[in-house]
Amino acid sequence: MARLYDSRKRILVTGGAGFIGSHLMDRLLEQGHDVICADNLFTGTKRNIDHLHGHPRFEFMRHDVTFPLYVEVDEIYNLACPASPVHYQHDPVQTTKTSVHGAINMLGLAKRLKCKIFQASTSEVYGDPAVHPQPEGYWGNVNPIGPRSCYDEGKRCAETLFFDYHRQHGLEIKVARIFNTYGPRMHHADGRVVSNFIVQALIGEPITLYGDGSQTRSFCYVDDLVEGFIRLMDTGPEVSGPINLGNPAEFTIRELAEKVVAMTGSASELVFRDLPQDDPKQRQPEISLARETLGWTPEIALEAGLERTVAYFRALLPELSA
């Protein structure tokens, strides 16, 4: 049964050593909660959580969510899954297992504990969208057999499982669809445009753009995203989602590259490569539901967030240049 304590909670964060998970844990610890981080360190890194070791309310468990986990907690944030094409395409079968088996295992744990559970879903459930911007009611345009489908369809199946557990077992669920997010602690080799461009600019390599650079993305700074997570988790049982969380300010990939070059003072040139299969041409969240339900809108402009992210990668420059 659910633990009946005061406002201090014991919270499990799967994928907690990852980029977003580590920032989420920082916030939860700041709020006074006890936090268990479960991560197999496939894409997460110990560097992201080094500052938490020795914290009296933090515990790290090296664990793969495709296997059951038995802990006693009050809330679960399920963030475990490789989230960039470079990583999720490395072992696509394992990526699908992480999304599907991981969801089953965490939902089973939440069912046993009668606790609320958060699913970090993704804008990739919309595929290469035929509707722009993308509202939660849009069912998507996903290739189910393409090289990205291990992630896209894995996350779509995870959402199905969450809502079936909600309907069948009365489980309190919170599903967020995350759009492009950036900030300190991104993996330097994750293949995402923000980290790619910054690293290439700092070490003087050409900035690689795919297609003609006219495809668009909407970039949300990680602190804004984590605020959305917390607000969604704090809603009552009547709010399940899915809710889009992302910054609706839209930029072309070429605009982003030019901003990074200017901000870093780099002499890197822009080079163009073929667009990968099924790469979305447009990606922009419709966030009316988040505004109305959570009172949430992103506050950190792209330039401000990029400055912090560039500073992070600049500090890592000796490692990146080695």
Tab-separated table of N, CA and C in Angstrom, residues 195-297:
chain	number	residue	atom	x	y	z
A	195	SER	N	24.195	19.694	-29.262
A	195	SER	CA	25.499	19.211	-28.803
A	195	SER	C	26.463	19.044	-29.975
A	196	ASN	N	25.976	18.514	-31.099
A	196	ASN	CA	26.836	18.374	-32.281
A	196	ASN	C	27.434	19.710	-32.700
A	197	PHE	N	26.564	20.699	-32.859
A	197	PHE	CA	27.025	21.995	-33.350
A	197	PHE	C	28.003	22.643	-32.387
A	198	ILE	N	27.712	22.590	-31.093
A	198	ILE	CA	28.578	23.236	-30.110
A	198	ILE	C	29.949	22.561	-30.080
A	199	VAL	N	29.958	21.220	-30.037
A	199	VAL	CA	31.234	20.505	-29.985
A	199	VAL	C	32.042	20.766	-31.251
A	200	GLN	N	31.394	20.682	-32.414
A	200	GLN	CA	32.105	20.934	-33.671
A	200	GLN	C	32.671	22.349	-33.720
A	201	ALA	N	31.877	23.319	-33.246
A	201	ALA	CA	32.337	24.708	-33.252
A	201	ALA	C	33.519	24.898	-32.312
A	202	LEU	N	33.471	24.307	-31.135
A	202	LEU	CA	34.531	24.505	-30.145
A	202	LEU	C	35.849	23.867	-30.562
A	203	ILE	N	35.794	22.740	-31.276
A	203	ILE	CA	37.048	22.090	-31.661
A	203	ILE	C	37.452	22.440	-33.094
A	204	GLY	N	36.674	23.330	-33.726
A	204	GLY	CA	37.055	23.839	-35.032
A	204	GLY	C	36.749	22.938	-36.206
A	205	GLU	N	35.873	21.967	-36.006
A	205	GLU	CA	35.470	21.105	-37.106
A	205	GLU	C	34.340	21.754	-37.900
A	206	PRO	N	34.118	21.343	-39.155
A	206	PRO	CA	32.968	21.859	-39.904
A	206	PRO	C	31.659	21.523	-39.191
A	207	ILE	N	30.688	22.430	-39.273
A	207	ILE	CA	29.370	22.210	-38.681
A	207	ILE	C	28.536	21.407	-39.678
A	208	THR	N	28.116	20.203	-39.278
A	208	THR	CA	27.418	19.299	-40.188
A	208	THR	C	25.913	19.511	-40.116
A	209	LEU	N	25.318	19.892	-41.247
A	209	LEU	CA	23.874	20.016	-41.371
A	209	LEU	C	23.377	18.952	-42.338
A	210	TYR	N	22.195	18.427	-42.064
A	210	TYR	CA	21.610	17.410	-42.927
A	210	TYR	C	20.468	18.028	-43.720
A	211	GLY	N	20.384	17.659	-45.003
A	211	GLY	CA	19.464	18.347	-45.888
A	211	GLY	C	20.016	19.730	-46.184
A	212	ASP	N	19.104	20.694	-46.420
A	212	ASP	CA	19.558	22.059	-46.712
A	212	ASP	C	19.524	22.969	-45.488
A	213	GLY	N	19.218	22.371	-44.316
A	213	GLY	CA	19.181	23.154	-43.084
A	213	GLY	C	17.893	23.908	-42.870
A	214	SER	N	16.901	23.686	-43.735
A	214	SER	CA	15.639	24.423	-43.600
A	214	SER	C	14.641	23.719	-42.691
A	215	GLN	N	14.929	22.464	-42.315
A	215	GLN	CA	14.023	21.782	-41.400
A	215	GLN	C	14.036	22.509	-40.054
A	216	THR	N	12.915	22.469	-39.347
A	216	THR	CA	12.786	23.275	-38.132
A	216	THR	C	12.712	22.398	-36.882
A	217	ARG	N	13.152	22.987	-35.780
A	217	ARG	CA	13.017	22.376	-34.464
A	217	ARG	C	12.671	23.478	-33.464
A	218	SER	N	12.154	23.048	-32.320
A	218	SER	CA	11.821	23.971	-31.239
A	218	SER	C	12.597	23.502	-30.015
A	219	PHE	N	13.435	24.359	-29.471
A	219	PHE	CA	14.402	23.949	-28.455
A	219	PHE	C	13.999	24.457	-27.070
A	220	CYS	N	13.848	23.520	-26.143
A	220	CYS	CA	13.452	23.846	-24.766
A	220	CYS	C	14.646	23.644	-23.837
A	221	TYR	N	14.933	24.640	-23.014
A	221	TYR	CA	16.035	24.506	-22.066
A	221	TYR	C	15.628	23.545	-20.946
A	222	VAL	N	16.569	22.764	-20.467
A	222	VAL	CA	16.269	21.656	-19.565
A	222	VAL	C	15.584	22.111	-18.272
A	223	ASP	N	15.934	23.275	-17.733
A	223	ASP	CA	15.290	23.736	-16.498
A	223	ASP	C	13.805	23.978	-16.696
A	224	ASP	N	13.438	24.512	-17.864
A	224	ASP	CA	12.022	24.708	-18.172
A	224	ASP	C	11.307	23.366	-18.253
A	225	LEU	N	11.936	22.392	-18.898
A	225	LEU	CA	11.316	21.079	-19.030
A	225	LEU	C	11.082	20.438	-17.668
A	226	VAL	N	12.089	20.482	-16.804
A	226	VAL	CA	11.963	19.878	-15.473
A	226	VAL	C	10.833	20.543	-14.685
A	227	GLU	N	10.680	21.849	-14.824
A	227	GLU	CA	9.565	22.535	-14.176
A	227	GLU	C	8.233	21.965	-14.663
A	228	GLY	N	8.146	21.678	-15.967
A	228	GLY	CA	6.940	21.054	-16.495
A	228	GLY	C	6.696	19.677	-15.911
A	229	PHE	N	7.759	18.881	-15.761
A	229	PHE	CA	7.644	17.557	-15.138
A	229	PHE	C	7.042	17.665	-13.743
A	230	ILE	N	7.628	18.561	-12.944
A	230	ILE	CA	7.195	18.695	-11.547
A	230	ILE	C	5.727	19.119	-11.486
A	231	ARG	N	5.358	20.080	-12.312
A	231	ARG	CA	3.967	20.552	-12.302
A	231	ARG	C	2.999	19.463	-12.740
A	232	LEU	N	3.383	18.679	-13.745
A	232	LEU	CA	2.510	17.596	-14.186
A	232	LEU	C	2.367	16.547	-13.097
A	233	MET	N	3.461	16.187	-12.463
A	233	MET	CA	3.395	15.171	-11.409
A	233	MET	C	2.567	15.650	-10.225
A	234	ASP	N	2.509	16.953	-9.992
A	234	ASP	CA	1.778	17.499	-8.849
A	234	ASP	C	0.289	17.676	-9.118
A	235	THR	N	-0.177	17.361	-10.329
A	235	THR	CA	-1.604	17.488	-10.616
A	235	THR	C	-2.384	16.357	-9.963
A	236	GLY	N	-3.692	16.527	-9.890
A	236	GLY	CA	-4.557	15.504	-9.321
A	236	GLY	C	-4.779	14.338	-10.270
A	237	PRO	N	-5.468	13.298	-9.808
A	237	PRO	CA	-5.657	12.087	-10.615
A	237	PRO	C	-6.476	12.307	-11.878
A	238	GLU	N	-7.168	13.456	-11.956
A	238	GLU	CA	-7.962	13.732	-13.154
A	238	GLU	C	-7.092	14.097	-14.360
A	239	VAL	N	-5.815	14.405	-14.126
A	239	VAL	CA	-4.899	14.776	-15.207
A	239	VAL	C	-3.950	13.612	-15.464
A	240	SER	N	-4.056	13.018	-16.647
A	240	SER	CA	-3.185	11.905	-17.019
A	240	SER	C	-2.253	12.249	-18.178
A	241	GLY	N	-2.653	13.201	-19.012
A	241	GLY	CA	-1.919	13.483	-20.233
A	241	GLY	C	-2.521	12.679	-21.366
A	242	PRO	N	-1.784	12.555	-22.454
A	242	PRO	CA	-0.445	13.114	-22.684
A	242	PRO	C	-0.472	14.629	-22.807
A	243	ILE	N	0.603	15.253	-22.343
A	243	ILE	CA	0.759	16.704	-22.416
A	243	ILE	C	2.099	17.015	-23.081
A	244	ASN	N	2.043	17.846	-24.109
A	244	ASN	CA	3.281	18.293	-24.764
A	244	ASN	C	4.065	19.218	-23.842
A	245	LEU	N	5.362	18.975	-23.740
A	245	LEU	CA	6.260	19.873	-23.024
A	245	LEU	C	7.414	20.233	-23.958
A	246	GLY	N	7.477	21.483	-24.330
A	246	GLY	CA	8.521	21.950	-25.230
A	246	GLY	C	8.356	23.437	-25.454
A	247	ASN	N	9.340	24.028	-26.085
A	247	ASN	CA	9.298	25.464	-26.365
A	247	ASN	C	8.772	25.674	-27.780
A	248	PRO	N	7.657	26.393	-27.950
A	248	PRO	CA	7.086	26.549	-29.284
A	248	PRO	C	7.845	27.503	-30.200
A	249	ALA	N	8.869	28.198	-29.687
A	249	ALA	CA	9.671	29.077	-30.545
A	249	ALA	C	10.424	28.211	-31.551
A	250	GLU	N	10.176	28.434	-32.835
A	250	GLU	CA	10.664	27.548	-33.884
A	250	GLU	C	11.845	28.173	-34.628
A	251	PHE	N	12.879	27.358	-34.868
A	251	PHE	CA	14.069	27.820	-35.568
A	251	PHE	C	14.455	26.797	-36.634
A	252	THR	N	15.021	27.266	-37.738
A	252	THR	CA	15.585	26.315	-38.689
A	252	THR	C	16.912	25.804	-38.134
A	253	ILE	N	17.308	24.630	-38.610
A	253	ILE	CA	18.579	24.056	-38.182
A	253	ILE	C	19.738	24.962	-38.596
A	254	ARG	N	19.610	25.594	-39.748
A	254	ARG	CA	20.672	26.505	-40.182
A	254	ARG	C	20.772	27.712	-39.246
A	255	GLU	N	19.634	28.256	-38.809
A	255	GLU	CA	19.657	29.372	-37.855
A	255	GLU	C	20.377	28.969	-36.578
A	256	LEU	N	20.101	27.763	-36.096
A	256	LEU	CA	20.766	27.286	-34.882
A	256	LEU	C	22.276	27.218	-35.103
A	257	ALA	N	22.687	26.657	-36.231
A	257	ALA	CA	24.119	26.533	-36.512
A	257	ALA	C	24.790	27.900	-36.539
A	258	GLU	N	24.145	28.857	-37.159
A	258	GLU	CA	24.723	30.203	-37.247
A	258	GLU	C	24.811	30.856	-35.873
A	259	LYS	N	23.801	30.621	-35.013
A	259	LYS	CA	23.848	31.159	-33.648
A	259	LYS	C	25.024	30.562	-32.873
A	260	VAL	N	25.230	29.258	-33.010
A	260	VAL	CA	26.312	28.584	-32.283
A	260	VAL	C	27.674	29.087	-32.759
A	261	VAL	N	27.839	29.215	-34.057
A	261	VAL	CA	29.108	29.717	-34.603
A	261	VAL	C	29.396	31.116	-34.078
A	262	ALA	N	28.387	31.979	-34.082
A	262	ALA	CA	28.574	33.349	-33.598
A	262	ALA	C	28.877	33.372	-32.100
A	263	MET	N	28.171	32.535	-31.342
A	263	MET	CA	28.324	32.551	-29.884
A	263	MET	C	29.683	32.010	-29.440
A	264	THR	N	30.208	31.038	-30.179
A	264	THR	CA	31.487	30.434	-29.805
A	264	THR	C	32.674	31.167	-30.426
A	265	GLY	N	32.405	32.073	-31.365
A	265	GLY	CA	33.493	32.746	-32.073
A	265	GLY	C	34.272	31.793	-32.955
A	266	SER	N	33.608	30.741	-33.418
A	266	SER	CA	34.283	29.699	-34.187
A	266	SER	C	34.472	30.118	-35.645
A	267	ALA	N	35.498	29.545	-36.266
A	267	ALA	CA	35.719	29.740	-37.700
A	267	ALA	C	35.191	28.557	-38.504
A	268	SER	N	34.444	27.672	-37.853
A	268	SER	CA	33.923	26.486	-38.528
A	268	SER	C	32.986	26.862	-39.674
A	269	GLU	N	33.105	26.124	-40.776
A	269	GLU	CA	32.228	26.324	-41.918
A	269	GLU	C	31.042	25.373	-41.827
A	270	LEU	N	29.947	25.726	-42.503
A	270	LEU	CA	28.785	24.847	-42.560
A	270	LEU	C	28.947	23.899	-43.740
A	271	VAL	N	28.751	22.604	-43.492
A	271	VAL	CA	28.772	21.610	-44.565
A	271	VAL	C	27.450	20.852	-44.547
A	272	PHE	N	27.024	20.372	-45.699
A	272	PHE	CA	25.700	19.783	-45.833
A	272	PHE	C	25.810	18.321	-46.262
A	273	ARG	N	24.999	17.475	-45.617
A	273	ARG	CA	24.951	16.046	-45.914
A	273	ARG	C	23.508	15.653	-46.227
A	274	ASP	N	23.322	14.437	-46.759
A	274	ASP	CA	21.974	13.965	-47.075
A	274	ASP	C	21.133	13.828	-45.808
A	275	LEU	N	19.851	14.136	-45.930
A	275	LEU	CA	18.933	14.033	-44.801
A	275	LEU	C	18.691	12.566	-44.467
A	276	PRO	N	18.806	12.166	-43.192
A	276	PRO	CA	18.556	10.761	-42.825
A	276	PRO	C	17.107	10.358	-43.102
A	277	GLN	N	16.891	9.057	-43.296
A	277	GLN	CA	15.544	8.546	-43.553
A	277	GLN	C	14.611	8.849	-42.387
A	278	ASP	N	13.413	9.327	-42.707
A	278	ASP	CA	12.335	9.587	-41.756
A	278	ASP	C	12.637	10.730	-40.787
A	279	ASP	N	13.679	11.508	-41.054
A	279	ASP	CA	13.977	12.656	-40.197
A	279	ASP	C	12.865	13.692	-40.371
A	280	PRO	N	12.236	14.136	-39.277
A	280	PRO	CA	11.114	15.067	-39.402
A	280	PRO	C	11.545	16.394	-40.025
A	281	LYS	N	10.711	16.922	-40.911
A	281	LYS	CA	10.997	18.215	-41.544
A	281	LYS	C	10.614	19.373	-40.630
A	282	GLN	N	9.600	19.155	-39.802
A	282	GLN	CA	9.141	20.197	-38.879
A	282	GLN	C	8.858	19.572	-37.523
A	283	ARG	N	9.123	20.337	-36.485
A	283	ARG	CA	8.808	19.845	-35.141
A	283	ARG	C	8.568	21.064	-34.263
A	284	GLN	N	7.316	21.243	-33.853
A	284	GLN	CA	6.945	22.380	-32.998
A	284	GLN	C	5.782	21.966	-32.114
A	285	PRO	N	5.894	22.137	-30.807
A	285	PRO	CA	4.799	21.717	-29.930
A	285	PRO	C	3.667	22.739	-29.870
A	286	GLU	N	2.461	22.220	-29.840
A	286	GLU	CA	1.298	23.017	-29.462
A	286	GLU	C	1.146	22.831	-27.950
A	287	ILE	N	1.330	23.904	-27.156
A	287	ILE	CA	1.392	23.740	-25.696
A	287	ILE	C	0.215	24.394	-24.967
A	288	SER	N	-0.897	24.575	-25.658
A	288	SER	CA	-2.063	25.169	-24.995
A	288	SER	C	-2.494	24.356	-23.785
A	289	LEU	N	-2.448	23.027	-23.911
A	289	LEU	CA	-2.876	22.167	-22.807
A	289	LEU	C	-1.971	22.349	-21.591
A	290	ALA	N	-0.665	22.452	-21.809
A	290	ALA	CA	0.270	22.670	-20.695
A	290	ALA	C	0.015	24.025	-20.038
A	291	ARG	N	-0.268	25.046	-20.853
A	291	ARG	CA	-0.555	26.370	-20.294
A	291	ARG	C	-1.811	26.335	-19.431
A	292	GLU	N	-2.860	25.708	-19.956
A	292	GLU	CA	-4.147	25.719	-19.265
A	292	GLU	C	-4.159	24.794	-18.052
A	293	THR	N	-3.542	23.625	-18.179
A	293	THR	CA	-3.615	22.610	-17.127
A	293	THR	C	-2.547	22.789	-16.053
A	294	LEU	N	-1.350	23.175	-16.481
A	294	LEU	CA	-0.213	23.253	-15.559
A	294	LEU	C	0.201	24.681	-15.244
A	295	GLY	N	-0.337	25.664	-15.989
A	295	GLY	CA	0.143	27.030	-15.846
A	295	GLY	C	1.598	27.145	-16.250
A	296	TRP	N	2.009	26.332	-17.238
A	296	TRP	CA	3.423	26.221	-17.609
A	296	TRP	C	3.685	26.792	-18.986
A	297	THR	N	4.684	27.631	-19.061
A	297	THR	CA	5.246	28.041	-20.351
A	297	THR	C	6.756	28.160	-20.159
